[in-house]
Short mmCIF file of C-alpha atoms and ligand atoms in Angstrom, two decimals:
data_model
loop_
_atom_site.label_atom_id
_atom_site.label_comp_id
_atom_site.label_asym_id
_atom_site.label_seq_id
_atom_site.Cartn_x
_atom_site.Cartn_y
_atom_site.Cartn_z
CA MET A 1 -10.23 -4.32 15.41
CA GLN A 2 -12.72 -5.63 12.87
CA ILE A 3 -13.55 -3.26 10.01
CA THR A 4 -16.68 -3.76 7.94
CA LEU A 5 -18.85 -1.87 5.48
CA ASP A 6 -22.63 -1.90 6.02
CA THR A 7 -25.09 -0.62 3.39
CA LYS A 8 -28.16 -0.83 5.62
CA PRO A 9 -29.87 2.54 6.34
CA PHE A 10 -27.67 4.16 8.98
CA ALA A 11 -30.62 4.93 11.27
CA THR A 12 -31.17 1.18 11.71
CA LEU A 13 -27.56 0.34 12.66
CA GLU A 14 -27.25 -0.76 16.27
CA THR A 15 -23.98 0.58 17.64
CA GLU A 16 -22.44 2.29 20.62
CA ALA A 17 -21.58 5.41 18.63
CA LEU A 18 -22.57 6.81 15.25
CA VAL A 19 -20.04 9.32 13.90
CA THR A 20 -20.48 11.93 11.22
CA TYR A 21 -18.77 15.18 10.21
CA VAL A 22 -19.96 18.69 9.42
CA PHE A 23 -18.38 21.72 7.79
CA ASP A 24 -17.55 25.14 9.17
CA GLU A 25 -20.15 27.21 7.26
CA SER A 26 -23.10 29.45 8.11
CA ASP A 27 -25.40 26.42 8.30
CA PRO A 28 -23.35 23.34 9.22
CA ILE A 29 -26.41 21.07 9.20
CA GLN A 30 -26.75 20.20 5.51
CA GLY A 31 -26.85 17.03 3.42
CA ARG A 32 -26.33 13.91 5.52
CA ALA A 33 -26.23 16.01 8.68
CA ALA A 34 -29.66 17.39 7.77
CA GLU A 35 -30.93 13.82 7.28
CA LEU A 36 -29.65 12.97 10.73
CA ASP A 37 -31.16 16.15 12.11
CA LYS A 38 -34.59 15.17 10.78
CA LEU A 39 -34.35 11.68 12.32
CA THR A 40 -33.36 13.09 15.69
CA GLY A 41 -36.15 15.66 15.78
CA GLY A 42 -34.05 18.72 15.05
CA LEU A 43 -31.33 17.94 17.61
CA LEU A 44 -28.39 18.90 15.42
CA ALA A 45 -29.93 22.17 14.26
CA ARG A 46 -30.55 23.09 17.91
CA LEU A 47 -26.94 22.34 18.83
CA ALA A 48 -25.72 24.33 15.85
CA LYS A 49 -27.92 27.25 16.79
CA GLY A 50 -26.56 27.19 20.33
CA GLY A 51 -23.02 27.20 18.98
CA GLU A 52 -22.12 23.69 20.15
CA ILE A 53 -21.78 22.43 16.58
CA ALA A 54 -19.87 24.89 14.41
CA GLY A 55 -17.89 22.54 12.16
CA LYS A 56 -14.54 23.92 13.37
CA SER A 57 -11.66 21.59 12.54
CA LEU A 58 -11.77 18.51 14.83
CA GLU A 59 -14.37 20.00 17.18
CA THR A 60 -16.20 17.09 18.85
CA THR A 61 -19.80 17.10 20.06
CA LEU A 62 -21.04 13.96 21.79
CA VAL A 63 -24.75 13.34 22.35
CA HIS A 64 -26.03 10.43 24.42
CA ALA A 65 -29.23 8.49 23.69
CA PRO A 66 -30.28 10.39 20.54
CA GLN A 67 -33.81 9.77 19.31
CA GLY A 68 -34.65 8.33 15.90
CA VAL A 69 -31.49 6.24 15.45
CA LYS A 70 -30.46 2.87 16.90
CA ALA A 71 -27.06 4.23 18.03
CA ALA A 72 -26.48 4.81 21.74
CA ARG A 73 -24.39 7.91 21.03
CA LEU A 74 -23.96 10.42 18.29
CA LEU A 75 -20.56 12.01 17.71
CA VAL A 76 -20.36 15.00 15.39
CA VAL A 77 -16.84 15.96 14.32
CA GLY A 78 -15.96 19.28 12.74
CA ALA A 79 -14.28 18.99 9.32
CA GLY A 80 -13.32 22.66 8.88
CA LYS A 81 -14.08 24.70 5.77
CA ARG A 82 -15.85 22.82 2.98
CA GLU A 83 -13.56 24.30 0.29
CA GLN A 84 -10.50 22.92 2.08
CA PHE A 85 -11.95 19.47 2.68
CA ASN A 86 -9.95 16.62 1.12
CA PRO A 87 -9.10 12.97 1.87
CA ALA A 88 -6.32 14.11 4.23
CA THR A 89 -8.86 16.04 6.35
CA LEU A 90 -11.20 13.05 6.33
CA ARG A 91 -8.38 10.86 7.68
CA LYS A 92 -7.90 13.24 10.58
CA VAL A 93 -11.63 13.37 11.25
CA ALA A 94 -11.99 9.57 11.27
CA GLY A 95 -8.82 9.08 13.32
CA ALA A 96 -9.76 11.72 15.87
CA ALA A 97 -13.25 10.20 16.22
CA LEU A 98 -11.79 6.76 16.83
CA ARG A 99 -9.31 7.94 19.46
CA TYR A 100 -11.95 10.11 21.16
CA LEU A 101 -14.39 7.21 21.47
CA LYS A 102 -11.73 4.64 22.37
CA SER A 103 -10.53 6.74 25.28
CA ARG A 104 -14.12 6.81 26.58
CA GLY A 105 -14.45 3.01 26.58
CA VAL A 106 -16.61 2.74 23.44
CA HIS A 107 -16.06 -0.55 21.58
CA LYS A 108 -18.39 -0.39 18.59
CA VAL A 109 -18.34 2.52 16.15
CA VAL A 110 -20.17 3.31 12.93
CA PHE A 111 -18.52 5.94 10.76
CA LEU A 112 -21.05 7.55 8.45
CA VAL A 113 -19.60 9.08 5.29
CA ARG A 114 -21.37 12.08 3.80
CA GLU A 115 -23.31 12.37 0.56
CA GLY A 116 -20.87 12.21 -2.37
CA ASP A 117 -18.16 10.54 -0.27
CA ALA A 118 -19.27 6.93 -0.81
CA THR A 119 -16.30 6.02 -3.05
CA GLU A 120 -13.48 3.47 -3.15
CA ASP A 121 -10.88 6.11 -2.24
CA VAL A 122 -12.86 7.32 0.76
CA ALA A 123 -13.37 3.77 2.08
CA GLN A 124 -9.61 3.23 1.71
CA ALA A 125 -8.74 6.50 3.45
CA VAL A 126 -11.17 5.91 6.32
CA THR A 127 -9.95 2.34 6.81
CA GLU A 128 -6.31 3.45 6.85
CA ALA A 129 -7.18 6.26 9.26
CA ALA A 130 -8.98 3.86 11.60
CA ILE A 131 -6.10 1.38 11.69
CA VAL A 132 -3.38 4.01 11.98
CA SER A 133 -5.20 5.96 14.71
CA ASP A 134 -5.82 2.77 16.70
CA PHE A 135 -2.06 2.14 17.11
CA GLU A 136 -0.64 2.63 20.63
CA THR A 137 2.94 2.64 21.83
CA ASP A 138 2.22 0.87 25.12
CA LYS A 139 3.93 -2.43 24.27
CA TYR A 140 6.27 -2.23 27.25
CA LYS A 141 3.76 -0.84 29.75
CA THR A 142 2.62 -3.33 32.36
CA ASP A 143 -0.30 -1.21 33.59
CA LYS A 144 -2.17 -1.06 30.28
CA LYS A 145 -5.89 -0.24 30.34
CA ASN A 146 -7.01 -3.33 28.48
CA ASP A 147 -10.66 -2.31 28.39
CA LYS A 148 -9.99 0.59 26.04
CA PHE A 149 -10.15 -0.79 22.52
CA ILE A 150 -12.33 -0.54 19.42
CA GLU A 151 -13.78 -3.96 18.58
CA ILE A 152 -15.83 -3.17 15.48
CA PHE A 153 -15.45 -0.18 13.18
CA THR A 154 -18.20 -0.06 10.56
CA ILE A 155 -18.23 2.25 7.56
CA ALA A 156 -21.75 3.34 6.57
CA GLY A 157 -23.38 5.73 4.11
CA TYR A 158 -22.78 3.50 1.06
CA ALA A 159 -25.72 2.41 -1.14
CA ASP A 160 -25.90 -1.20 -2.36
CA ALA A 161 -24.62 -0.06 -5.77
CA GLU A 162 -21.57 1.51 -4.10
CA LYS A 163 -20.79 -1.50 -1.94
CA ALA A 164 -18.33 -3.22 -4.27
CA ALA A 165 -16.23 -0.06 -4.65
CA GLY A 166 -16.34 0.57 -0.92
CA GLU A 167 -15.22 -2.94 -0.10
CA LYS A 168 -12.39 -2.76 -2.60
CA GLY A 169 -11.13 0.41 -0.90
CA LEU A 170 -11.59 -1.15 2.51
CA GLY A 171 -9.47 -4.16 1.50
CA LYS A 172 -6.64 -1.99 0.20
CA GLY A 173 -6.86 0.30 3.20
CA ARG A 174 -6.53 -2.64 5.56
CA ILE A 175 -3.36 -3.87 3.88
CA ILE A 176 -1.79 -0.42 3.84
CA GLY A 177 -2.89 0.57 7.37
CA ASP A 178 -1.63 -2.72 8.83
CA SER A 179 1.67 -2.30 6.98
CA GLN A 180 2.07 1.23 8.29
CA ASN A 181 1.55 -0.06 11.84
CA PHE A 182 4.00 -2.90 11.17
CA THR A 183 6.59 -0.22 10.34
CA ARG A 184 5.66 1.81 13.42
CA ASP A 185 6.05 -1.27 15.63
CA LEU A 186 9.62 -1.70 14.36
CA VAL A 187 10.41 2.00 14.86
CA ASN A 188 8.95 1.93 18.37
CA GLU A 189 11.37 -0.81 19.49
CA PRO A 190 14.26 0.43 21.61
CA SER A 191 17.74 -0.37 20.33
CA ASN A 192 18.35 -3.08 22.94
CA LYS A 193 15.33 -4.95 21.53
CA LEU A 194 16.09 -4.19 17.88
CA THR A 195 19.68 -4.70 16.82
CA PRO A 196 20.60 -5.00 13.13
CA ARG A 197 20.45 -8.78 13.50
CA ILE A 198 16.99 -8.70 15.08
CA LEU A 199 15.71 -6.26 12.43
CA ALA A 200 16.99 -8.66 9.75
CA GLU A 201 15.23 -11.59 11.43
CA LYS A 202 11.96 -9.68 11.61
CA ALA A 203 12.26 -8.61 7.97
CA GLN A 204 12.99 -12.19 6.97
CA ALA A 205 10.00 -13.53 8.92
CA MET A 206 7.71 -10.95 7.30
CA ALA A 207 9.04 -11.71 3.82
CA LYS A 208 8.62 -15.48 4.25
CA GLU A 209 5.06 -15.05 5.50
CA ALA A 210 4.22 -12.68 2.66
CA GLY A 211 5.81 -14.91 -0.01
CA LEU A 212 8.64 -12.51 -0.90
CA ALA A 213 12.21 -13.49 -1.75
CA VAL A 214 14.62 -12.39 0.96
CA GLU A 215 18.38 -12.44 1.44
CA ILE A 216 20.24 -11.28 4.52
CA LEU A 217 23.92 -10.42 3.99
CA ASP A 218 25.96 -10.90 7.17
CA GLU A 219 29.18 -9.09 8.07
CA LYS A 220 31.29 -11.62 6.15
CA LYS A 221 29.28 -11.23 2.95
CA ILE A 222 29.24 -7.45 3.39
CA ALA A 223 33.04 -7.48 3.60
CA GLU A 224 33.32 -9.81 0.58
CA LEU A 225 31.23 -7.38 -1.45
CA LYS A 226 33.54 -4.55 -0.32
CA MET A 227 30.79 -2.42 1.19
CA GLY A 228 33.39 -0.22 2.81
CA ALA A 229 31.07 2.68 3.63
CA LEU A 230 28.60 0.52 5.57
CA LEU A 231 31.49 -1.27 7.29
CA SER A 232 33.08 2.03 8.34
CA VAL A 233 30.00 2.87 10.40
CA ALA A 234 29.57 -0.67 11.73
CA GLN A 235 33.22 -1.16 12.81
CA GLY A 236 32.70 0.69 16.09
CA SER A 237 29.94 -1.61 17.29
CA VAL A 238 29.94 -5.03 18.95
CA GLU A 239 26.70 -5.74 17.08
CA PRO A 240 27.46 -6.86 13.50
CA PRO A 241 25.76 -5.09 10.54
CA ARG A 242 23.28 -6.65 8.14
CA MET A 243 22.24 -5.82 4.60
CA ILE A 244 18.59 -6.79 4.17
CA VAL A 245 17.38 -7.47 0.63
CA ILE A 246 13.72 -8.24 -0.11
CA THR A 247 12.46 -8.71 -3.64
CA TYR A 248 8.98 -8.68 -5.15
CA THR A 249 8.70 -10.00 -8.70
CA PRO A 250 5.38 -9.63 -10.58
CA ALA A 251 3.83 -12.64 -12.28
CA ASN A 252 4.57 -11.64 -15.89
CA LEU A 253 7.69 -9.54 -15.76
CA LYS A 254 8.39 -7.86 -19.08
CA PRO A 255 12.00 -7.45 -20.16
CA GLY A 256 13.17 -3.87 -19.97
CA ALA A 257 10.41 -2.89 -17.52
CA THR A 258 10.86 -0.49 -14.61
CA VAL A 259 12.53 -1.99 -11.55
CA VAL A 260 12.05 0.11 -8.43
CA GLY A 261 14.84 0.11 -5.84
CA LEU A 262 13.73 1.14 -2.33
CA VAL A 263 16.68 1.87 -0.07
CA GLY A 264 16.11 2.63 3.62
CA LYS A 265 18.50 3.84 6.32
CA ALA A 266 18.41 1.55 9.34
CA VAL A 267 20.76 2.83 12.03
CA THR A 268 19.26 0.97 14.98
CA PHE A 269 20.96 3.47 17.29
CA ASP A 270 22.88 6.61 16.40
CA THR A 271 25.15 7.86 19.17
CA GLY A 272 27.01 9.95 16.59
CA GLY A 273 30.08 7.74 16.98
CA ILE A 274 33.33 9.53 17.93
CA SER A 275 31.65 12.80 16.86
CA ILE A 276 29.28 11.96 19.71
CA LYS A 277 25.87 13.56 20.16
CA PRO A 278 24.87 15.48 23.31
CA ALA A 279 23.11 13.38 25.97
CA ASP A 280 19.94 15.48 25.91
CA GLY A 281 17.43 13.75 23.63
CA MET A 282 19.86 11.07 22.49
CA GLU A 283 17.29 8.37 23.42
CA LYS A 284 15.31 9.41 20.35
CA MET A 285 18.05 8.06 18.10
CA LYS A 286 16.42 4.63 18.36
CA TYR A 287 14.19 5.87 15.52
CA ASP A 288 17.17 6.33 13.21
CA MET A 289 16.08 3.11 11.49
CA ALA A 290 12.72 4.53 10.41
CA GLY A 291 13.69 4.74 6.72
CA GLY A 292 14.58 1.05 6.65
CA ALA A 293 11.46 0.07 8.61
CA THR A 294 9.35 2.06 6.14
CA MET A 295 10.78 0.20 3.15
CA ILE A 296 10.27 -3.17 4.88
CA GLY A 297 6.65 -2.20 5.65
CA ILE A 298 6.16 -1.18 2.03
CA MET A 299 7.27 -4.63 0.88
CA ARG A 300 4.69 -6.17 3.21
CA ALA A 301 1.95 -4.11 1.53
CA ILE A 302 3.29 -4.73 -1.97
CA ALA A 303 3.27 -8.50 -1.48
CA ALA A 304 -0.50 -8.32 -0.98
CA LEU A 305 -1.34 -5.55 -3.47
CA LYS A 306 0.73 -7.12 -6.28
CA PRO A 307 1.85 -4.17 -8.45
CA SER A 308 2.95 -4.85 -12.04
CA VAL A 309 6.57 -3.73 -11.52
CA LYS A 310 9.47 -5.48 -9.83
CA VAL A 311 10.55 -3.94 -6.51
CA ILE A 312 13.87 -4.49 -4.75
CA CYS A 313 14.16 -3.31 -1.16
CA VAL A 314 17.68 -2.79 0.22
CA VAL A 315 18.14 -1.92 3.89
CA PRO A 316 21.63 -1.42 5.31
CA ALA A 317 21.37 -1.93 9.08
CA THR A 318 23.97 -1.04 11.70
CA GLU A 319 24.57 0.75 14.98
CA ASN A 320 26.70 3.92 15.08
CA MET A 321 28.84 3.63 18.20
CA PRO A 322 32.00 5.18 19.61
CA GLY A 323 34.71 2.84 20.90
CA GLY A 324 38.25 1.64 20.38
CA LYS A 325 37.43 0.23 16.97
CA ALA A 326 35.22 3.10 15.82
CA GLN A 327 36.09 5.17 12.76
CA LYS A 328 37.60 8.57 13.43
CA PRO A 329 37.27 11.97 11.75
CA GLY A 330 39.70 12.11 8.86
CA ASP A 331 39.48 8.39 8.10
CA ILE A 332 39.20 7.54 4.41
CA HIS A 333 37.20 4.55 3.18
CA THR A 334 36.44 3.04 -0.21
CA ALA A 335 32.73 2.53 -0.87
CA MET A 336 31.42 -0.47 -2.81
CA SER A 337 31.24 1.70 -5.94
CA GLY A 338 34.99 2.37 -5.71
CA LYS A 339 34.59 6.03 -4.71
CA THR A 340 36.72 7.14 -1.77
CA ILE A 341 35.11 9.01 1.13
CA GLU A 342 36.74 11.18 3.76
CA VAL A 343 34.74 10.97 6.99
CA LEU A 344 34.89 14.44 8.54
CA ASN A 345 32.08 13.78 11.00
CA THR A 346 31.19 10.28 12.16
CA ASP A 347 27.66 11.50 12.95
CA ALA A 348 26.95 11.90 9.23
CA GLU A 349 26.69 8.10 9.04
CA GLY A 350 23.34 7.68 7.30
CA ARG A 351 24.68 8.83 3.93
CA LEU A 352 27.61 6.42 4.28
CA ILE A 353 25.46 3.33 4.66
CA LEU A 354 23.06 4.58 1.95
CA ALA A 355 26.01 4.99 -0.43
CA ASP A 356 26.51 1.23 -0.43
CA GLY A 357 22.77 0.55 -0.25
CA VAL A 358 22.05 2.63 -3.34
CA HIS A 359 24.99 1.18 -5.27
CA TYR A 360 23.92 -2.36 -4.41
CA ALA A 361 20.29 -1.71 -5.44
CA LYS A 362 21.56 -0.53 -8.83
CA GLN A 363 23.78 -3.59 -9.15
CA LEU A 364 20.73 -5.77 -8.43
CA GLY A 365 18.94 -4.14 -11.39
CA ALA A 366 17.03 -1.12 -10.04
CA THR A 367 16.21 1.34 -12.82
CA HIS A 368 14.49 3.89 -10.53
CA LEU A 369 15.55 4.61 -6.97
CA VAL A 370 13.93 6.02 -3.85
CA ASP A 371 15.72 6.26 -0.55
CA ALA A 372 14.16 7.19 2.78
CA ALA A 373 16.24 8.25 5.76
CA THR A 374 16.20 10.15 9.04
CA LEU A 375 19.18 11.92 7.54
CA THR A 376 19.58 15.43 8.92
CA GLY A 377 18.66 17.69 11.80
CA ALA A 378 18.76 20.47 9.19
CA ILE A 379 15.50 19.21 7.64
CA VAL A 380 13.81 19.90 10.99
CA VAL A 381 15.10 23.48 10.78
CA ALA A 382 13.79 23.84 7.21
CA LEU A 383 10.44 22.04 7.36
CA ALA A 384 9.82 21.29 11.07
CA ASN A 385 7.70 18.22 11.74
CA VAL A 386 5.22 19.11 8.99
CA ASN A 387 6.69 18.15 5.61
CA VAL A 388 8.94 15.33 4.44
CA GLY A 389 11.92 16.79 2.54
CA VAL A 390 12.04 15.63 -1.08
CA PHE A 391 15.18 15.70 -3.25
CA GLY A 392 15.33 14.35 -6.78
CA SER A 393 17.58 13.96 -9.81
CA ASP A 394 14.88 13.39 -12.44
CA ARG A 395 11.90 15.72 -13.00
CA ALA A 396 9.44 13.08 -14.22
CA TRP A 397 10.26 10.62 -11.43
CA THR A 398 10.03 13.30 -8.73
CA ASP A 399 6.73 14.60 -10.13
CA LYS A 400 5.28 11.10 -9.89
CA LEU A 401 6.30 10.91 -6.27
CA LEU A 402 4.82 14.32 -5.43
CA ALA A 403 1.52 13.32 -7.08
CA SER A 404 1.47 10.12 -5.02
CA ALA A 405 2.13 12.07 -1.82
CA LYS A 406 -0.88 14.23 -2.58
CA ALA A 407 -3.08 11.20 -3.28
CA ALA A 408 -1.93 9.46 -0.10
CA GLY A 409 -2.51 12.54 2.06
CA GLU A 410 1.13 12.93 3.15
CA LYS A 411 2.80 16.34 3.17
CA MET A 412 6.04 16.47 1.19
CA TRP A 413 8.06 19.45 0.00
CA GLU A 414 10.75 19.50 -2.66
CA LEU A 415 14.09 21.22 -2.02
CA PRO A 416 16.61 22.38 -4.65
CA MET A 417 19.47 20.26 -5.93
CA ASP A 418 21.52 22.87 -7.86
CA ASP A 419 25.02 21.86 -8.94
CA GLU A 420 26.46 24.59 -6.70
CA TYR A 421 25.63 22.48 -3.63
CA ARG A 422 27.58 19.58 -5.01
CA GLU A 423 30.76 21.64 -4.64
CA PHE A 424 30.22 21.65 -0.85
CA ILE A 425 31.09 17.94 -0.56
CA LYS A 426 34.09 17.87 -2.94
CA GLY A 427 36.85 16.09 -1.07
CA SER A 428 40.23 17.54 -0.12
CA PHE A 429 41.94 14.21 0.44
CA ALA A 430 39.41 11.76 -1.03
CA ASP A 431 36.80 11.86 -3.86
CA ILE A 432 34.12 13.22 -1.56
CA GLN A 433 33.70 14.17 2.09
CA ASN A 434 30.71 13.21 4.21
CA ILE A 435 29.73 16.71 5.37
CA GLY A 436 29.43 20.05 3.59
CA SER A 437 32.18 22.59 4.01
CA GLY A 438 30.36 24.80 6.53
CA LYS A 439 28.17 26.81 4.16
CA GLY A 440 24.75 25.68 5.39
CA GLY A 441 22.25 23.69 3.30
CA GLY A 442 22.88 20.59 5.43
CA SER A 443 19.96 18.58 4.12
CA ILE A 444 20.87 19.33 0.50
CA THR A 445 24.54 18.39 0.86
CA GLY A 446 23.40 15.16 2.56
CA ALA A 447 21.16 14.47 -0.42
CA TRP A 448 23.96 15.28 -2.91
CA PHE A 449 26.24 12.80 -1.15
CA ILE A 450 23.73 9.99 -1.75
CA ARG A 451 23.10 11.17 -5.32
CA GLU A 452 26.80 10.67 -6.12
CA PHE A 453 26.12 6.94 -5.76
CA ALA A 454 22.84 6.93 -7.69
CA GLY A 455 24.64 8.39 -10.72
CA ASP A 456 22.41 8.62 -13.81
CA THR A 457 19.68 6.39 -12.39
CA PRO A 458 16.56 8.47 -11.62
CA TRP A 459 16.64 8.90 -7.87
CA ILE A 460 14.60 10.46 -5.05
CA HIS A 461 15.70 11.01 -1.48
CA LEU A 462 13.16 11.49 1.32
CA ASP A 463 14.50 13.09 4.48
CA ILE A 464 12.09 11.96 7.20
CA ALA A 465 14.14 13.09 10.23
CA GLY A 466 11.48 15.66 11.17
CA THR A 467 8.40 13.61 10.37
CA ALA A 468 9.06 9.97 11.31
CA TRP A 469 8.54 10.65 15.01
CA ASN A 470 5.71 12.57 16.67
CA ASP A 471 6.91 14.27 19.87
CA ASP A 472 3.36 15.05 20.96
CA ALA A 473 0.23 12.99 20.47
CA LYS A 474 -2.25 14.36 17.94
CA PRO A 475 -6.02 13.85 18.22
CA TRP A 476 -5.75 11.33 15.36
CA LEU A 477 -2.33 9.83 16.10
CA ALA A 478 -0.44 8.48 19.10
CA LYS A 479 2.85 10.00 20.19
CA GLY A 480 5.88 8.25 18.67
CA PRO A 481 6.52 6.61 15.29
CA THR A 482 4.38 7.86 12.39
CA GLY A 483 5.22 5.49 9.53
CA VAL A 484 5.38 8.52 7.24
CA SER A 485 6.02 8.06 3.49
CA LEU A 486 4.88 4.42 3.44
CA ARG A 487 1.51 5.29 1.93
CA THR A 488 3.06 7.60 -0.66
CA LEU A 489 5.57 5.01 -1.83
CA VAL A 490 2.97 2.23 -1.96
CA HIS A 491 0.84 4.53 -4.10
CA LEU A 492 3.84 5.34 -6.32
CA VAL A 493 4.68 1.69 -6.93
CA MET A 494 1.00 0.82 -7.58
CA SER A 495 0.75 3.64 -10.13
CA LEU A 496 3.63 2.39 -12.32
N1 LIG B 1 20.27 10.57 12.56
C1 LIG B 1 20.78 11.85 12.42
C2 LIG B 1 19.77 12.88 11.92
C3 LIG B 1 18.58 13.15 12.80
C4 LIG B 1 18.52 14.32 13.52
C5 LIG B 1 17.50 12.29 12.82
C6 LIG B 1 17.40 14.60 14.29
C7 LIG B 1 16.40 12.58 13.59
C8 LIG B 1 16.35 13.72 14.32
C9 LIG B 1 21.95 11.86 11.44
O1 LIG B 1 22.70 10.70 11.40
C10 LIG B 1 22.88 12.95 11.88
O2 LIG B 1 23.40 12.84 12.94
N2 LIG B 1 23.03 13.97 11.04
C11 LIG B 1 23.89 15.05 11.34
C12 LIG B 1 24.68 15.39 10.10
C13 LIG B 1 25.75 16.40 10.33
C14 LIG B 1 26.83 15.83 11.20
C15 LIG B 1 26.28 16.83 9.01
C16 LIG B 1 23.02 16.22 11.77
O3 LIG B 1 21.96 16.45 11.18
O4 LIG B 1 23.39 16.89 12.74
MN1 LIG B 2 24.21 10.67 12.88
ZN1 LIG B 3 21.72 8.98 11.94
#
């Protein structure tokens, strides 16, 4: 898909479909919609009067062969209440329009932004929305409908004086949207096509192409470094683990500057191990590497956007399998940090591999940490598939993240980290145990476990178990991997 910005008067743009959006208000035909109404001889006002255009959220009204414009079709999308309109709504509007038109065999689209929306941020949001909504999970389908694709997506409604800002946003949006889809491609892969070794190879190939430093630690190196927590999970699998390390260093690195450590859980398949999961729905555990894939995708974006801080990405990758060599409940291991861990449930494996990931990121020089993980089913109970769960140890660092989530249009919700919860994972036979002692708060005890390894370093944990995978397609997004939290973390790193 080619994305361009065109400042020519929108009435003169030859295209298969011209898209705009209207609000849910007593007269939805105002501003740019009124301009369009005038050109088309009062068409929109008539449709509004008849109730066909009401501006209701994601309502779509398609008109063929409209008069007064060069477009073959006009698509009006409802944007909901004007007071509630924000860049996140606009993303849904643009994404829904693209998917609606794509499914009808339209190849060329012009997306007309409204009066007041011709900014850098809007061009970025619309570009990201277009790229992210265009993603399909049909890689392994042999009966694909190859005629359904968007060839050219043009953003219009910008004056010549606004062009430079628009194009800047478009450029950023392209990098971020493509990176989000890169992540989603990884998450979409089934575990037979994406083992820890294959994930490491793909990360390495991306890093080399993007000009990033990369190091892949194999099982020997992992053992040498005494990453006992990662090894405890990996020991049950025939597939060896990998620790993926990708580093971005800015051109003029100042001594003492912030170094961001991004740590992502990459369990390429989670059977639960000896504490095995039920068969129903187990196939979904191929997405248990979404946290790692997100961090790798972020590095891809960062390489192009060139923030002023150093970023170290650490992704522990392994399978979690049962078998004769698998760890068993009650086993005690020593993590890389030296802390001992009693494994009470082998299905709480994400926090084990993150323990070594977080410790290693600190050892490599990270001053500020973020981890992302499909960590707990409990976060689905708390926040469903709507919000990412946020846990933090440092007010200022967490506030920065929450502000970035807002700017990037991703829903995130902070949960408490009171000291009382820490008691839940105090060990009976080792320093700590890998599950809480049956008092609820499963997502919080999971977070506290990881925090034990972050120590005093400002740290944030994102539990994306409920949000990294879309069970049902949305008008603006395909079913399957979402790539959630990539945009927020790119924004965070760019804002430092
Ligand atoms: N990968 C799962 C968490 C998960 C659940 C991800 C649902 C996506 C959807 C994680 O490794 C896990 O199994 N967590 C356990 C922890 C428990 C044993 C303390 C869980 O949530 O049941
Ligand atoms: Mn598990
Ligand atoms: Zn898991």
